[in-house]
PDB file of C-alpha atoms in Angstrom:
ATOM      1  CA  MET A1058     123.095  97.604 115.906  1.00  0.00           C
ATOM      2  CA  ALA A1059     120.894  99.011 113.042  1.00  0.00           C
ATOM      3  CA  LEU A1060     121.691  97.735 109.266  1.00  0.00           C
ATOM      4  CA  LEU A1061     122.113 101.894 108.618  1.00  0.00           C
ATOM      5  CA  GLU A1062     122.579 104.401 111.269  1.00  0.00           C
ATOM      6  CA  VAL A1063     122.107 107.984 110.114  1.00  0.00           C
ATOM      7  CA  ASP A1064     123.106 110.181 113.156  1.00  0.00           C
ATOM      8  CA  ASN A1065     122.706 113.745 112.843  1.00  0.00           C
ATOM      9  CA  ILE A1066     123.965 114.635 109.766  1.00  0.00           C
ATOM     10  CA  HIS A1067     123.687 118.271 108.495  1.00  0.00           C
ATOM     11  CA  ALA A1068     124.717 119.275 104.477  1.00  0.00           C
ATOM     12  CA  TYR A1069     125.061 121.943 102.549  1.00  0.00           C
ATOM     13  CA  TYR A1070     124.953 123.143  98.954  1.00  0.00           C
ATOM     14  CA  GLY A1071     127.242 126.339  98.700  1.00  0.00           C
ATOM     15  CA  LYS A1072     125.333 128.220 101.759  1.00  0.00           C
ATOM     16  CA  ILE A1073     121.744 126.755 101.438  1.00  0.00           C
ATOM     17  CA  HIS A1074     121.820 124.707 104.864  1.00  0.00           C
ATOM     18  CA  ALA A1075     119.871 121.345 103.103  1.00  0.00           C
ATOM     19  CA  LEU A1076     119.929 118.597 105.659  1.00  0.00           C
ATOM     20  CA  LYS A1077     119.485 119.817 109.586  1.00  0.00           C
ATOM     21  CA  GLY A1078     120.563 117.163 111.807  1.00  0.00           C
ATOM     22  CA  VAL A1079     118.843 114.129 110.340  1.00  0.00           C
ATOM     23  CA  SER A1080     118.770 110.759 112.363  1.00  0.00           C
ATOM     24  CA  LEU A1081     117.199 107.459 111.044  1.00  0.00           C
ATOM     25  CA  THR A1082     117.802 103.967 111.195  1.00  0.00           C
ATOM     26  CA  VAL A1083     116.571 101.517 109.440  1.00  0.00           C
ATOM     27  CA  GLU A1084     117.011  97.485 110.463  1.00  0.00           C
ATOM     28  CA  LYS A1085     118.011  94.588 107.919  1.00  0.00           C
ATOM     29  CA  GLY A1086     115.241  92.899 106.504  1.00  0.00           C
ATOM     30  CA  GLU A1087     112.984  96.565 106.334  1.00  0.00           C
ATOM     31  CA  VAL A1088     111.256  98.868 104.140  1.00  0.00           C
ATOM     32  CA  VAL A1089     111.519 102.331 105.590  1.00  0.00           C
ATOM     33  CA  SER A1090     110.311 105.388 103.910  1.00  0.00           C
ATOM     34  CA  LEU A1091     111.139 108.428 103.697  1.00  0.00           C
ATOM     35  CA  ILE A1092     108.296 110.931 102.824  1.00  0.00           C
ATOM     36  CA  GLY A1093     108.021 114.573 102.361  1.00  0.00           C
ATOM     37  CA  GLY A1094     107.144 117.590  99.992  1.00  0.00           C
ATOM     38  CA  ASN A1095     109.511 119.427  97.251  1.00  0.00           C
ATOM     39  CA  GLY A1096     112.997 120.691  98.711  1.00  0.00           C
ATOM     40  CA  ALA A1097     112.448 118.709 101.862  1.00  0.00           C
ATOM     41  CA  GLY A1098     116.012 117.045 101.483  1.00  0.00           C
ATOM     42  CA  LYS A1099     115.255 113.008 100.710  1.00  0.00           C
ATOM     43  CA  THR A1100     117.602 113.205  97.653  1.00  0.00           C
ATOM     44  CA  THR A1101     120.265 114.605  99.836  1.00  0.00           C
ATOM     45  CA  THR A1102     119.912 112.380 102.428  1.00  0.00           C
ATOM     46  CA  LEU A1103     120.299 109.446  99.980  1.00  0.00           C
ATOM     47  CA  ARG A1104     123.471 111.365  98.252  1.00  0.00           C
ATOM     48  CA  CYS A1105     125.343 111.556 102.211  1.00  0.00           C
ATOM     49  CA  ILE A1106     124.634 108.080 102.535  1.00  0.00           C
ATOM     50  CA  SER A1107     125.532 106.485  99.231  1.00  0.00           C
ATOM     51  CA  GLY A1108     128.697 108.430  99.439  1.00  0.00           C
ATOM     52  CA  LEU A1109     127.667 111.212  96.597  1.00  0.00           C
ATOM     53  CA  ILE A1110     128.113 113.908  99.284  1.00  0.00           C
ATOM     54  CA  LYS A1111     130.082 114.230 102.330  1.00  0.00           C
ATOM     55  CA  PRO A1112     127.716 115.836 105.487  1.00  0.00           C
ATOM     56  CA  THR A1113     129.246 118.559 107.045  1.00  0.00           C
ATOM     57  CA  ASP A1114     128.694 116.994 110.092  1.00  0.00           C
ATOM     58  CA  GLY A1115     127.090 113.879 111.880  1.00  0.00           C
ATOM     59  CA  SER A1116     128.113 110.115 110.750  1.00  0.00           C
ATOM     60  CA  VAL A1117     126.674 107.269 108.530  1.00  0.00           C
ATOM     61  CA  THR A1118     127.486 104.169 109.833  1.00  0.00           C
ATOM     62  CA  PHE A1119     126.469 101.232 107.928  1.00  0.00           C
ATOM     63  CA  ASP A1120     126.911  97.249 109.404  1.00  0.00           C
ATOM     64  CA  ASP A1121     129.120  98.736 111.774  1.00  0.00           C
ATOM     65  CA  ASP A1122     131.343 100.636 109.463  1.00  0.00           C
ATOM     66  CA  VAL A1123     131.453 104.331 109.669  1.00  0.00           C
ATOM     67  CA  VAL A1124     131.264 104.977 106.076  1.00  0.00           C
ATOM     68  CA  ALA A1125     130.564 109.149 105.849  1.00  0.00           C
ATOM     69  CA  ASP A1126     133.766 109.874 104.198  1.00  0.00           C
ATOM     70  CA  TYR A1127     133.470 106.492 101.705  1.00  0.00           C
ATOM     71  CA  ALA A1128     133.477 106.964  97.775  1.00  0.00           C
ATOM     72  CA  ALA A1129     129.926 106.237  96.357  1.00  0.00           C
ATOM     73  CA  HIS A1130     132.162 103.337  94.770  1.00  0.00           C
ATOM     74  CA  GLU A1131     133.760 102.258  97.609  1.00  0.00           C
ATOM     75  CA  LEU A1132     130.359 101.561  98.949  1.00  0.00           C
ATOM     76  CA  VAL A1133     129.125  99.681  96.272  1.00  0.00           C
ATOM     77  CA  PRO A1134     130.795  96.253  97.398  1.00  0.00           C
ATOM     78  CA  MET A1135     129.914  97.214 100.582  1.00  0.00           C
ATOM     79  CA  GLY A1136     126.755  96.266  99.761  1.00  0.00           C
ATOM     80  CA  ILE A1137     124.826  99.575  99.316  1.00  0.00           C
ATOM     81  CA  ALA A1138     123.331 100.016  95.724  1.00  0.00           C
ATOM     82  CA  MET A1139     121.253 103.318  94.748  1.00  0.00           C
ATOM     83  CA  VAL A1140     118.526 103.857  92.391  1.00  0.00           C
ATOM     84  CA  PRO A1141     118.933 107.633  91.599  1.00  0.00           C
ATOM     85  CA  GLU A1142     115.716 110.153  90.929  1.00  0.00           C
ATOM     86  CA  GLY A1143     115.609 109.996  86.968  1.00  0.00           C
ATOM     87  CA  ARG A1144     116.783 106.495  87.002  1.00  0.00           C
ATOM     88  CA  GLY A1145     120.472 107.481  85.424  1.00  0.00           C
ATOM     89  CA  ILE A1146     120.712 104.439  82.894  1.00  0.00           C
ATOM     90  CA  PHE A1147     123.296 104.605  80.432  1.00  0.00           C
ATOM     91  CA  SER A1148     121.135 105.303  77.796  1.00  0.00           C
ATOM     92  CA  LYS A1149     123.266 104.760  74.834  1.00  0.00           C
ATOM     93  CA  LEU A1150     123.924 101.358  76.248  1.00  0.00           C
ATOM     94  CA  THR A1151     122.108  98.216  75.579  1.00  0.00           C
ATOM     95  CA  VAL A1152     119.802  96.746  78.611  1.00  0.00           C
ATOM     96  CA  GLN A1153     122.257  93.533  78.784  1.00  0.00           C
ATOM     97  CA  GLU A1154     125.271  96.215  78.804  1.00  0.00           C
ATOM     98  CA  ASN A1155     123.385  98.485  81.567  1.00  0.00           C
ATOM     99  CA  MET A1156     123.069  94.989  83.470  1.00  0.00           C
ATOM    100  CA  GLU A1157     126.714  94.148  83.365  1.00  0.00           C
ATOM    101  CA  MET A1158     127.453  97.655  84.206  1.00  0.00           C
ATOM    102  CA  GLY A1159     125.878  96.955  87.237  1.00  0.00           C
ATOM    103  CA  ALA A1160     127.971  94.083  88.374  1.00  0.00           C
ATOM    104  CA  PHE A1161     131.187  96.078  87.560  1.00  0.00           C
ATOM    105  CA  TYR A1162     133.142  95.646  90.561  1.00  0.00           C
ATOM    106  CA  ARG A1163     132.267  91.460  90.391  1.00  0.00           C
ATOM    107  CA  ASN A1164     134.613  88.783  88.604  1.00  0.00           C
ATOM    108  CA  ASP A1165     131.910  85.951  89.454  1.00  0.00           C
ATOM    109  CA  LYS A1166     131.384  84.851  86.237  1.00  0.00           C
ATOM    110  CA  GLU A1167     128.924  82.554  86.232  1.00  0.00           C
ATOM    111  CA  GLY A1168     127.360  84.370  89.564  1.00  0.00           C
ATOM    112  CA  ILE A1169     126.999  86.999  87.164  1.00  0.00           C
ATOM    113  CA  LYS A1170     124.925  85.211  84.552  1.00  0.00           C
ATOM    114  CA  GLN A1171     123.003  83.762  87.058  1.00  0.00           C
ATOM    115  CA  ASP A1172     122.047  87.463  88.973  1.00  0.00           C
ATOM    116  CA  MET A1173     121.078  88.167  85.588  1.00  0.00           C
ATOM    117  CA  GLU A1174     118.769  85.665  84.184  1.00  0.00           C
ATOM    118  CA  HIS A1175     117.144  86.719  88.180  1.00  0.00           C
ATOM    119  CA  GLY A1176     116.954  90.187  86.703  1.00  0.00           C
ATOM    120  CA  TYR A1177     115.063  89.043  83.862  1.00  0.00           C
ATOM    121  CA  HIS A1178     112.969  86.928  85.787  1.00  0.00           C
ATOM    122  CA  ILE A1179     111.898  89.773  88.006  1.00  0.00           C
ATOM    123  CA  PHE A1180     111.666  91.760  85.216  1.00  0.00           C
ATOM    124  CA  PRO A1181     110.153  89.941  81.923  1.00  0.00           C
ATOM    125  CA  ARG A1182     110.080  92.659  79.947  1.00  0.00           C
ATOM    126  CA  LEU A1183     114.035  93.402  79.908  1.00  0.00           C
ATOM    127  CA  ALA A1184     114.656  89.692  78.770  1.00  0.00           C
ATOM    128  CA  GLU A1185     112.426  90.979  76.064  1.00  0.00           C
ATOM    129  CA  ARG A1186     114.612  93.685  74.990  1.00  0.00           C
ATOM    130  CA  ARG A1187     118.277  92.693  75.877  1.00  0.00           C
ATOM    131  CA  THR A1188     119.651  94.378  72.678  1.00  0.00           C
ATOM    132  CA  GLN A1189     117.768  97.199  72.700  1.00  0.00           C
ATOM    133  CA  ILE A1190     119.934 100.926  73.721  1.00  0.00           C
ATOM    134  CA  ALA A1191     118.376 101.331  76.872  1.00  0.00           C
ATOM    135  CA  GLY A1192     117.936 105.644  75.889  1.00  0.00           C
ATOM    136  CA  THR A1193     114.805 104.191  73.666  1.00  0.00           C
ATOM    137  CA  MET A1194     112.454 102.485  75.890  1.00  0.00           C
ATOM    138  CA  SER A1195     109.799 104.068  77.837  1.00  0.00           C
ATOM    139  CA  GLY A1196     109.928 105.624  81.709  1.00  0.00           C
ATOM    140  CA  GLY A1197     108.805 102.541  82.934  1.00  0.00           C
ATOM    141  CA  GLU A1198     110.966 100.275  81.293  1.00  0.00           C
ATOM    142  CA  GLN A1199     113.705 102.288  82.331  1.00  0.00           C
ATOM    143  CA  GLN A1200     112.954 102.463  85.965  1.00  0.00           C
ATOM    144  CA  MET A1201     113.039  98.556  85.572  1.00  0.00           C
ATOM    145  CA  LEU A1202     116.195  98.684  84.367  1.00  0.00           C
ATOM    146  CA  ALA A1203     117.567 100.917  86.849  1.00  0.00           C
ATOM    147  CA  MET A1204     116.313  98.563  89.663  1.00  0.00           C
ATOM    148  CA  ALA A1205     117.148  95.775  87.907  1.00  0.00           C
ATOM    149  CA  ARG A1206     121.094  97.224  87.269  1.00  0.00           C
ATOM    150  CA  ALA A1207     121.497  98.060  90.785  1.00  0.00           C
ATOM    151  CA  LEU A1208     120.247  94.426  91.941  1.00  0.00           C
ATOM    152  CA  MET A1209     123.380  93.149  90.160  1.00  0.00           C
ATOM    153  CA  SER A1210     125.628  94.464  92.909  1.00  0.00           C
ATOM    154  CA  LYS A1211     124.252  92.041  94.858  1.00  0.00           C
ATOM    155  CA  PRO A1212     122.933  94.828  97.895  1.00  0.00           C
ATOM    156  CA  ARG A1213     122.200  94.303 101.141  1.00  0.00           C
ATOM    157  CA  LEU A1214     120.705  98.039 101.388  1.00  0.00           C
ATOM    158  CA  LEU A1215     118.545  99.615  98.404  1.00  0.00           C
ATOM    159  CA  LEU A1216     118.146 103.016  98.438  1.00  0.00           C
ATOM    160  CA  LEU A1217     115.405 104.315  95.926  1.00  0.00           C
ATOM    161  CA  ASP A1218     114.745 107.588  94.638  1.00  0.00           C
ATOM    162  CA  GLU A1219     111.521 108.745  93.823  1.00  0.00           C
ATOM    163  CA  PRO A1220     110.959 105.092  91.719  1.00  0.00           C
ATOM    164  CA  SER A1221     107.288 105.770  90.432  1.00  0.00           C
ATOM    165  CA  MET A1222     107.822 109.301  89.289  1.00  0.00           C
ATOM    166  CA  GLY A1223     106.528 110.107  85.728  1.00  0.00           C
ATOM    167  CA  LEU A1224     105.098 106.380  85.411  1.00  0.00           C
ATOM    168  CA  ALA A1225     101.959 105.310  84.779  1.00  0.00           C
ATOM    169  CA  PRO A1226      99.725 104.346  87.502  1.00  0.00           C
ATOM    170  CA  VAL A1227      99.371 100.628  86.037  1.00  0.00           C
ATOM    171  CA  LEU A1228     103.138 100.573  86.060  1.00  0.00           C
ATOM    172  CA  VAL A1229     103.360 102.610  89.559  1.00  0.00           C
ATOM    173  CA  GLU A1230     101.723  98.911  91.355  1.00  0.00           C
ATOM    174  CA  LEU A1231     104.207  97.371  88.956  1.00  0.00           C
ATOM    175  CA  ILE A1232     107.267  98.972  90.647  1.00  0.00           C
ATOM    176  CA  PHE A1233     105.913  98.742  93.955  1.00  0.00           C
ATOM    177  CA  ASP A1234     105.042  95.569  93.836  1.00  0.00           C
ATOM    178  CA  THR A1235     108.362  94.303  92.641  1.00  0.00           C
ATOM    179  CA  ILE A1236     109.727  96.421  95.551  1.00  0.00           C
ATOM    180  CA  ARG A1237     107.743  94.676  98.394  1.00  0.00           C
ATOM    181  CA  ASP A1238     109.109  90.987  96.273  1.00  0.00           C
ATOM    182  CA  ILE A1239     112.875  91.936  95.919  1.00  0.00           C
ATOM    183  CA  ASN A1240     112.664  92.522 100.171  1.00  0.00           C
ATOM    184  CA  GLN A1241     111.594  89.213 100.457  1.00  0.00           C
ATOM    185  CA  GLN A1242     114.629  88.521  98.908  1.00  0.00           C
ATOM    186  CA  GLY A1243     116.039  89.181 101.837  1.00  0.00           C
ATOM    187  CA  VAL A1244     117.002  93.030 100.358  1.00  0.00           C
ATOM    188  CA  THR A1245     116.765  95.594 102.786  1.00  0.00           C
ATOM    189  CA  VAL A1246     115.078  98.985 101.014  1.00  0.00           C
ATOM    190  CA  LEU A1247     115.426 102.910 102.462  1.00  0.00           C
ATOM    191  CA  LEU A1248     112.729 104.327 100.449  1.00  0.00           C
ATOM    192  CA  VAL A1249     112.171 107.962  99.083  1.00  0.00           C
ATOM    193  CA  GLU A1250     108.800 108.511  97.752  1.00  0.00           C
ATOM    194  CA  GLN A1251     106.363 111.515  97.299  1.00  0.00           C
ATOM    195  CA  ASN A1252     103.921 109.157  96.515  1.00  0.00           C
ATOM    196  CA  ALA A1253     103.581 108.471 100.288  1.00  0.00           C
ATOM    197  CA  HIS A1254      99.827 106.357 100.174  1.00  0.00           C
ATOM    198  CA  MET A1255     101.997 103.733  97.900  1.00  0.00           C
ATOM    199  CA  ALA A1256     105.437 103.920 100.125  1.00  0.00           C
ATOM    200  CA  LEU A1257     103.667 103.610 103.265  1.00  0.00           C
ATOM    201  CA  GLN A1258     101.730 100.609 102.433  1.00  0.00           C
ATOM    202  CA  ILE A1259     104.635  98.721 101.477  1.00  0.00           C
ATOM    203  CA  ALA A1260     107.327  99.883 104.340  1.00  0.00           C
ATOM    204  CA  ASN A1261     107.497  98.449 107.558  1.00  0.00           C
ATOM    205  CA  ARG A1262     108.610 102.325 109.408  1.00  0.00           C
ATOM    206  CA  GLY A1263     108.463 106.042 107.923  1.00  0.00           C
ATOM    207  CA  TYR A1264     110.231 109.178 108.483  1.00  0.00           C
ATOM    208  CA  VAL A1265     108.854 112.623 107.442  1.00  0.00           C
ATOM    209  CA  LEU A1266     111.263 115.050 106.418  1.00  0.00           C
ATOM    210  CA  GLN A1267     110.586 118.978 106.003  1.00  0.00           C
ATOM    211  CA  THR A1268     112.988 121.550 105.373  1.00  0.00           C
ATOM    212  CA  GLY A1269     116.212 119.602 106.268  1.00  0.00           C
ATOM    213  CA  GLU A1270     114.572 117.852 109.577  1.00  0.00           C
ATOM    214  CA  ILE A1271     112.612 114.693 110.367  1.00  0.00           C
ATOM    215  CA  ILE A1272     109.283 116.436 111.727  1.00  0.00           C
ATOM    216  CA  LEU A1273     108.046 112.955 112.664  1.00  0.00           C
ATOM    217  CA  SER A1274     108.583 108.687 112.651  1.00  0.00           C
ATOM    218  CA  ASP A1275     106.445 106.558 113.566  1.00  0.00           C
ATOM    219  CA  ASN A1276     105.672 102.458 111.898  1.00  0.00           C
ATOM    220  CA  ALA A1277     103.985 102.826 108.655  1.00  0.00           C
ATOM    221  CA  ALA A1278      99.482 102.221 109.810  1.00  0.00           C
ATOM    222  CA  SER A1279     100.308 104.927 112.545  1.00  0.00           C
ATOM    223  CA  LEU A1280     102.030 107.218 110.010  1.00  0.00           C
ATOM    224  CA  ARG A1281      99.024 106.752 107.788  1.00  0.00           C
ATOM    225  CA  LYS A1282      96.637 107.922 110.441  1.00  0.00           C
ATOM    226  CA  ASP A1283      98.861 110.605 111.074  1.00  0.00           C
ATOM    227  CA  PRO A1284      96.427 114.101 110.353  1.00  0.00           C
ATOM    228  CA  MET A1285      99.274 116.001 109.805  1.00  0.00           C
ATOM    229  CA  VAL A1286     100.208 113.255 107.376  1.00  0.00           C
ATOM    230  CA  GLN A1287      96.896 112.631 105.455  1.00  0.00           C
ATOM    231  CA  LYS A1288      96.365 116.553 105.047  1.00  0.00           C
ATOM    232  CA  ALA A1289      99.673 117.030 103.816  1.00  0.00           C
ATOM    233  CA  TYR A1290     100.713 114.054 101.822  1.00  0.00           C
ATOM    234  CA  LEU A1291      97.986 111.456 101.880  1.00  0.00           C
ATOM    235  CA  GLY A1292      95.228 114.660 100.474  1.00  0.00           C
ATOM    236  CA  ILE A1293      92.999 113.236 102.972  1.00  0.00           C
ATOM    237  CA  ASP A1294      91.248 116.649 104.692  1.00  0.00           C
TER     238      ASP A1294
END
């Protein structure tokens, strides 16, 4: 069985039918990309998986456990961590305090210390700014902090919602290189991203979401060659 199985989920915002039977799987060790335009339902899908929204129908299974009815804070100890769109850092706390918040459910002080140093190794800029108030950092640095904070929970599945949004091209390259490195260290990744070109470069497989429905799925190499994907998401006529 896959590490994550999303089976025919539906979700609403009021009367708006945001997800219309979305199904996808993520195998252990994969990077899977979910691409689509604005309003396609990408963020809603991640929110259903992470416990922020309860689907009205369908199921979400993580490591053989049906988790659609779990609250978000209950899923973190199980191994699911999410880096939300817009980063969601605690802007009035320091970098180190944000990192500590990522380990809110843990009580292994030595392990927390080691993982914090590992996060600083992955993102050296954060190590230089341990005592800086997070809200005063650049957008790229805040994205690094959001990812490092999520890793403090020792996730088996990392959900990333638009990690490149608003970043300069040089930082986009850095963030995607880091996602690849995190995956190679054993963390499975489900990536929501409008930058389809970069997302499909690091992914094993991908899904295309349009108006709340999966319209295409394949390995990443095949999706990059698909005429519809090229025209709609890669800017190739």
